[in-house]
Amino acid sequence: MISTFASQALRPTILEIDLDAAAANMRAIRELVGPHRQIFAVVKADGYGYGAAEVGAVFLGHGADALAVADLSEGIRLRSAGIAAPILIYPNSLPEVAHEIVRHGLLPVLVDLASARAHANAAAEPCDVFVSIDVSYAGVGIPAEQAAKFIMDMLELPHLRLAGICAHGHTHGDDRPYVEWQLHRFTAVVDELEAGGVTVPIRLLAASPFVLRFPETYLNAVEPGRILYGITYAGEKSPVPLRQVFHSLSTRVIAIQKIKTPARFAELAPFPVMAPMRVGVIPLGSADGLKWLNAGRVLVQGRPVSIIGNPSLEHTRIDLTEVPEARIGDEIVIIGRQGDAEITVTEVVERHGLGLNQLATTIGPRVTRVYRNMRSDSAIQPE
Ligand SMILES: Cc1ncc(COP(=O)(O)O)c(C=O)c1O
């Protein structure tokens, strides 16, 4: 494996991630929901692009009881990184992976009987499972009205033990009756199960929008994702302070090309050539997500300069004509601060119609994730 230092040296394009912010956000959410509820910190999509193992370890160190991921591969990666806490696997797998889920001690979220049977067959001893129920229009799960019967049928299978039920609550804002309808559909399933003698140990309904606005949905466990990364949307007010985990996206100048005029075939150049130019090349291109990540300009020596032409898969050109002091090796900020200048995350996502929670997932895997403020209490240590 190439170390972080070596990969930066090979290609100096980095996403800097603030682990102090991740820790502070986790503590703030723990404070908000109280000490007795379980918190499943959602680190799917590789921790919303910030690195599931690194941010997950910080969340676990600062108040989370468990992590939640999208699928088996993400769960295995966390186990390989040494994370021993409970890990919930959302329903994105086919029944044939049940053996692997059981083998790695992961907590599957089931939504059909075929998967339930596969887990029952794979397990040799009691196997904790969650069932997802659909209470809104946004979740994947058994429709709430059929869920209690499904769960009772499922519990007839050998080995399976109900660890909890979960649902992905949904809201556009302050639409309280919509939220109350979902809460009622959820608690009706719990009531029906308990009336039938089935205990529901963990009840998970509240993701970020509910955690921010609707304490009545906290039940005995919550599963926030984006707010742990400091992501809130316009019009959303957080009752606790949250900080952006995103710090900056930057690279360095790797080549400078001078263009003299008149230049032959200038009219065929991939960018307008009207006068002598100094063109800088940066090692970040469309395969790294640059199409969606740019503000049309970048910062060099604390000043904005334009991106010119279309990026290739790995390179982008910038106009250094007005910054004659710029040199090979200079830092180029794509998003973030440099001196007094700044290109904000909000500006970039609004320009491209990107969700804030998609920002870091759009930054390709070739971009080295660099962790600021790596905690000495983190399970994961810098290389
Ligand atoms: C099932 C489920 N629960 C919780 C979350 C966390 O959502 P959020 O990032 O809005 O907190 C997600 C993410 O979309 C999810 O799919």
XYZ file of C-alpha atoms and ligand atoms in Angstrom:
399
model
C 0.000 0.000 0.000
C 1.272 3.474 -0.857
C 1.496 5.765 2.177
C -0.334 9.095 2.275
C 3.002 10.892 1.993
C 4.059 8.879 -1.045
C 0.737 9.257 -2.823
C 0.843 13.032 -2.279
C 4.318 13.121 -3.694
C 3.255 11.049 -6.712
C 0.316 13.309 -7.420
C 0.019 16.350 -5.209
C -3.765 16.669 -5.341
C -5.392 16.507 -1.941
C -8.722 16.734 -0.172
C -8.099 17.984 3.360
C -10.522 16.778 5.989
C -10.888 18.268 9.450
C -11.208 15.496 12.020
C -11.595 17.994 14.871
C -14.774 19.176 13.172
C -15.981 15.564 12.858
C -15.308 14.978 16.571
C -16.998 18.250 17.595
C -20.071 17.490 15.457
C -20.378 14.027 16.962
C -20.170 15.397 20.497
C -22.759 18.067 19.650
C -25.211 15.467 18.338
C -24.605 13.257 21.393
C -25.418 16.266 23.568
C -28.574 16.943 21.539
C -30.023 13.428 21.659
C -28.970 12.717 25.244
C -26.801 10.047 26.812
C -29.217 7.106 26.713
C -30.075 6.827 23.038
C -27.925 4.836 20.683
C -26.329 6.723 17.810
C -25.653 4.895 14.565
C -23.290 7.235 12.689
C -23.822 6.843 8.953
C -20.523 6.464 7.064
C -21.840 5.019 3.810
C -20.381 6.081 0.443
C -16.956 5.902 2.100
C -17.987 8.276 4.835
C -19.761 10.644 2.407
C -16.453 10.763 0.519
C -14.319 11.711 3.536
C -13.070 8.200 4.375
C -15.351 5.848 6.311
C -12.647 4.280 8.466
C -11.040 7.577 9.474
C -14.196 9.561 10.200
C -15.964 6.461 11.555
C -13.191 5.918 14.114
C -13.528 9.549 15.205
C -17.321 9.285 15.478
C -16.964 6.150 17.606
C -14.451 7.913 19.823
C -16.771 10.864 20.405
C -20.193 9.455 21.114
C -21.382 7.058 18.381
C -22.341 3.529 19.456
C -22.334 1.980 15.989
C -21.743 2.778 12.314
C -23.998 2.274 9.302
C -22.839 1.626 5.735
C -24.386 0.970 2.351
C -23.263 -2.563 1.674
C -21.128 -5.555 2.530
C -17.978 -4.232 0.819
C -18.084 -1.078 2.937
C -18.627 -3.177 6.053
C -15.665 -5.439 5.273
C -13.423 -2.417 4.682
C -14.296 -1.073 8.133
C -13.618 -4.448 9.765
C -10.281 -4.653 7.879
C -9.408 -1.203 9.239
C -9.819 -2.623 12.731
C -13.251 -1.243 13.599
C -14.907 -3.686 15.968
C -18.079 -1.702 16.793
C -21.500 -2.849 15.491
C -21.897 -2.043 11.787
C -25.315 -1.853 10.177
C -25.473 -2.855 6.495
C -28.270 -1.165 4.566
C -30.139 -3.332 2.080
C -28.078 -3.212 -1.103
C -26.988 -6.835 -1.251
C -28.410 -10.017 -2.708
C -29.147 -13.028 -0.477
C -26.007 -14.885 -1.634
C -23.719 -12.619 0.421
C -25.378 -13.617 3.703
C -22.456 -15.906 4.618
C -20.008 -13.028 4.363
C -22.223 -10.716 6.419
C -22.427 -13.349 9.143
C -18.713 -14.201 8.913
C -17.701 -10.558 9.444
C -20.136 -10.087 12.320
C -22.080 -7.349 10.522
C -25.698 -6.358 11.192
C -27.828 -6.841 8.070
C -30.931 -4.790 7.359
C -33.419 -7.224 5.810
C -36.280 -6.324 3.501
C -37.382 -9.690 2.092
C -37.871 -13.275 3.140
C -35.285 -14.658 0.688
C -32.544 -12.663 2.433
C -33.905 -13.616 5.829
C -33.742 -17.323 4.859
C -30.223 -16.905 3.500
C -29.056 -15.377 6.805
C -30.834 -18.077 8.797
C -29.011 -20.733 6.722
C -25.667 -18.938 6.967
C -25.797 -18.567 10.742
C -24.755 -21.318 13.093
C -25.714 -19.403 16.214
C -28.054 -16.491 17.097
C -27.760 -13.830 14.403
C -28.895 -10.253 15.054
C -30.771 -8.640 12.188
C -32.605 -5.403 11.542
C -35.693 -5.078 9.380
C -36.296 -1.924 7.373
C -39.845 -0.715 7.077
C -41.161 1.844 4.639
C -42.990 4.667 6.402
C -42.533 7.518 3.901
C -41.988 7.694 0.182
C -38.204 7.710 0.499
C -37.264 4.459 2.165
C -36.553 0.931 1.053
C -38.420 -1.537 3.205
C -41.490 -3.589 3.980
C -44.601 -1.386 3.857
C -45.376 -0.460 7.465
C -48.788 -2.142 7.486
C -47.271 -5.517 6.513
C -44.121 -5.243 8.621
C -45.257 -6.852 11.888
C -46.479 -9.985 10.091
C -43.271 -10.128 8.038
C -41.146 -9.921 11.174
C -43.167 -12.573 13.000
C -42.830 -14.921 9.993
C -39.121 -14.139 9.806
C -38.616 -14.981 13.469
C -39.918 -18.489 12.784
C -36.644 -19.077 10.935
C -33.774 -20.573 12.934
C -31.053 -18.365 14.480
C -32.523 -14.985 13.521
C -32.897 -12.529 16.380
C -34.531 -9.130 15.943
C -32.006 -6.436 16.925
C -34.232 -3.610 15.787
C -36.319 -2.002 13.112
C -35.349 0.988 11.048
C -36.956 3.341 8.549
C -35.614 6.246 6.546
C -37.750 9.161 7.645
C -38.241 11.890 5.080
C -39.157 15.572 5.183
C -38.795 18.689 3.056
C -38.681 21.076 5.953
C -41.098 21.826 8.732
C -43.914 19.643 7.396
C -44.840 18.304 10.833
C -48.023 16.393 9.849
C -45.993 14.400 7.278
C -43.410 13.600 9.950
C -46.092 12.682 12.490
C -47.690 10.337 9.950
C -44.352 8.540 9.498
C -43.740 8.396 13.244
C -47.211 6.963 13.781
C -46.710 4.304 11.080
C -43.415 3.371 12.698
C -44.635 3.155 16.295
C -47.734 1.219 15.165
C -45.387 -1.553 13.945
C -43.553 -1.550 17.290
C -46.872 -1.680 19.187
C -48.210 -4.522 17.050
C -45.005 -6.535 17.512
C -44.904 -5.975 21.241
C -48.589 -6.918 21.533
C -47.598 -10.146 19.778
C -44.816 -10.756 22.323
C -41.906 -9.604 20.104
C -39.518 -7.111 21.707
C -37.995 -4.454 19.442
C -34.708 -3.534 21.101
C -33.582 -0.722 18.747
C -35.945 1.711 16.978
C -34.226 3.788 14.324
C -36.154 6.438 12.457
C -34.337 9.759 12.739
C -31.681 10.649 10.163
C -30.322 14.217 9.929
C -33.486 16.176 9.055
C -35.404 14.584 11.929
C -32.486 14.925 14.350
C -32.314 18.646 13.576
C -36.033 19.383 13.832
C -38.150 16.652 15.389
C -36.983 15.361 18.799
C -40.165 13.304 19.123
C -38.761 11.002 16.422
C -35.582 10.165 18.337
C -37.195 7.060 19.949
C -34.349 5.056 21.500
C -31.789 5.419 18.684
C -30.931 7.806 15.827
C -28.964 7.436 12.577
C -27.577 10.799 11.471
C -25.330 11.053 8.430
C -24.700 14.401 6.787
C -24.933 16.593 9.897
C -21.946 14.732 11.351
C -19.970 16.103 8.394
C -21.317 19.599 9.093
C -23.690 19.550 6.133
C -26.921 21.489 6.507
C -29.164 22.864 3.800
C -30.408 26.402 3.163
C -33.149 27.243 5.638
C -32.130 24.467 8.043
C -31.173 25.697 11.489
C -29.212 23.405 13.738
C -29.980 23.583 17.455
C -26.294 22.795 18.081
C -23.193 24.230 16.388
C -21.875 22.149 13.486
C -18.597 22.563 11.616
C -17.676 21.579 8.076
C -15.514 18.479 7.916
C -14.504 19.550 4.399
C -11.436 21.756 4.678
C -10.063 22.216 1.157
C -9.384 20.720 -2.245
C -6.008 21.744 -3.578
C -3.192 20.758 -5.877
C 0.132 22.156 -7.162
C 1.305 23.523 -10.514
C 3.180 20.740 -12.325
C 4.028 22.532 -15.593
C 4.026 26.009 -17.082
C 3.755 26.609 -20.813
C 4.462 29.921 -22.509
C 2.534 30.817 -25.627
C 3.909 33.579 -27.845
C 1.807 35.380 -30.394
C 1.257 35.349 -33.231
C 1.001 31.585 -32.737
C 0.434 29.214 -35.637
C -2.982 27.522 -35.636
C -3.972 29.587 -32.566
C -7.563 29.478 -33.792
C -7.535 25.687 -33.253
C -6.245 25.835 -29.657
C -8.619 24.391 -27.012
C -8.830 27.855 -25.425
C -8.732 31.378 -26.875
C -5.199 32.631 -27.654
C -5.302 36.387 -28.367
C -2.101 37.558 -26.738
C 1.028 36.035 -25.169
C -0.002 33.702 -22.337
C 1.440 31.752 -19.424
C -0.549 28.588 -18.960
C -0.255 26.476 -15.814
C -1.074 22.776 -15.770
C -2.561 21.188 -12.633
C -2.852 17.434 -11.995
C -6.608 17.267 -11.489
C -9.037 16.486 -14.255
C -12.445 15.273 -15.213
C -11.734 11.770 -13.838
C -11.286 13.415 -10.435
C -14.682 15.114 -10.680
C -13.362 18.542 -11.639
C -16.293 19.172 -13.981
C -18.519 19.417 -10.899
C -16.014 20.833 -8.458
C -14.878 24.064 -10.037
C -15.897 27.679 -9.567
C -14.513 28.577 -13.020
C -11.450 29.926 -11.241
C -8.824 28.671 -8.813
C -6.567 30.475 -6.333
C -2.825 30.911 -6.748
C -0.640 33.180 -4.611
C -3.870 34.354 -2.935
C -5.378 35.521 -6.245
C -8.104 34.110 -8.480
C -7.149 32.916 -11.986
C -9.358 31.360 -14.645
C -9.618 27.730 -15.622
C -9.163 27.587 -19.387
C -10.359 24.986 -21.871
C -11.887 21.667 -20.912
C -10.075 19.464 -18.414
C -8.661 16.184 -19.710
C -9.038 13.056 -17.618
C -6.079 14.066 -15.447
C -5.038 17.647 -16.296
C -6.559 21.097 -16.249
C -5.100 24.335 -17.582
C -5.187 27.628 -15.721
C -4.299 31.102 -16.933
C -1.213 32.356 -15.083
C -0.587 35.307 -17.422
C -1.495 37.854 -14.746
C 0.538 36.086 -12.037
C 4.085 36.149 -13.465
C 5.550 35.156 -10.087
C 3.685 31.799 -10.141
C 6.071 28.847 -10.294
C 6.007 25.067 -10.685
C 5.113 23.632 -7.272
C 2.860 26.540 -6.223
C -0.248 25.570 -4.326
C -3.499 25.865 -6.263
C -6.732 25.940 -4.264
C -9.793 24.621 -6.073
C -12.105 24.964 -3.059
C -11.011 26.580 0.178
C -8.989 29.525 1.445
C -5.683 30.923 0.311
C -4.537 34.138 1.973
C -7.522 36.466 1.994
C -9.172 34.801 -0.987
C -11.712 32.014 -0.752
C -13.730 29.742 -3.022
C -16.539 28.337 -0.916
C -18.118 24.919 -1.001
C -21.531 26.574 -1.290
C -20.510 28.544 -4.372
C -19.270 25.414 -6.117
C -22.225 23.154 -5.329
C -24.744 25.854 -6.248
C -22.988 26.472 -9.563
C -23.364 22.827 -10.572
C -26.623 21.926 -8.841
C -24.765 19.427 -6.666
C -26.049 18.432 -3.212
C -23.663 19.431 -0.424
C -23.627 15.795 0.692
C -22.429 14.822 -2.809
C -19.440 17.143 -2.789
C -16.784 14.790 -1.435
C -18.284 11.703 -3.101
C -17.707 13.532 -6.400
C -13.989 13.906 -5.625
C -12.458 10.825 -7.244
C -10.440 8.145 -5.451
C -7.124 9.345 -6.993
C -7.336 12.449 -4.836
C -5.458 11.715 -1.596
C -7.516 12.240 1.546
C -5.367 14.076 4.070
C -6.537 14.299 7.660
C -5.970 17.445 9.683
C -6.028 17.158 13.427
C -5.698 13.373 13.454
C -6.740 12.418 16.957
C -4.425 10.553 19.237
C -7.527 8.722 20.497
C -8.516 7.545 16.990
C -8.405 3.848 16.204
C -6.773 4.749 12.884
C -3.339 6.317 12.950
C -1.516 8.273 10.219
C 0.951 6.299 8.130
C -31.348 4.341 5.471
C -30.597 5.607 5.770
N -30.573 6.081 7.017
C -29.909 7.206 7.340
C -29.252 7.940 6.380
C -28.555 9.218 6.767
O -29.203 10.288 6.138
P -28.704 11.796 6.422
O -27.412 11.964 5.725
O -29.777 12.651 5.855
O -28.578 11.930 7.886
C -29.252 7.483 5.066
C -28.570 8.276 4.021
O -29.135 8.647 3.024
C -29.946 6.279 4.755
O -29.973 5.798 3.500
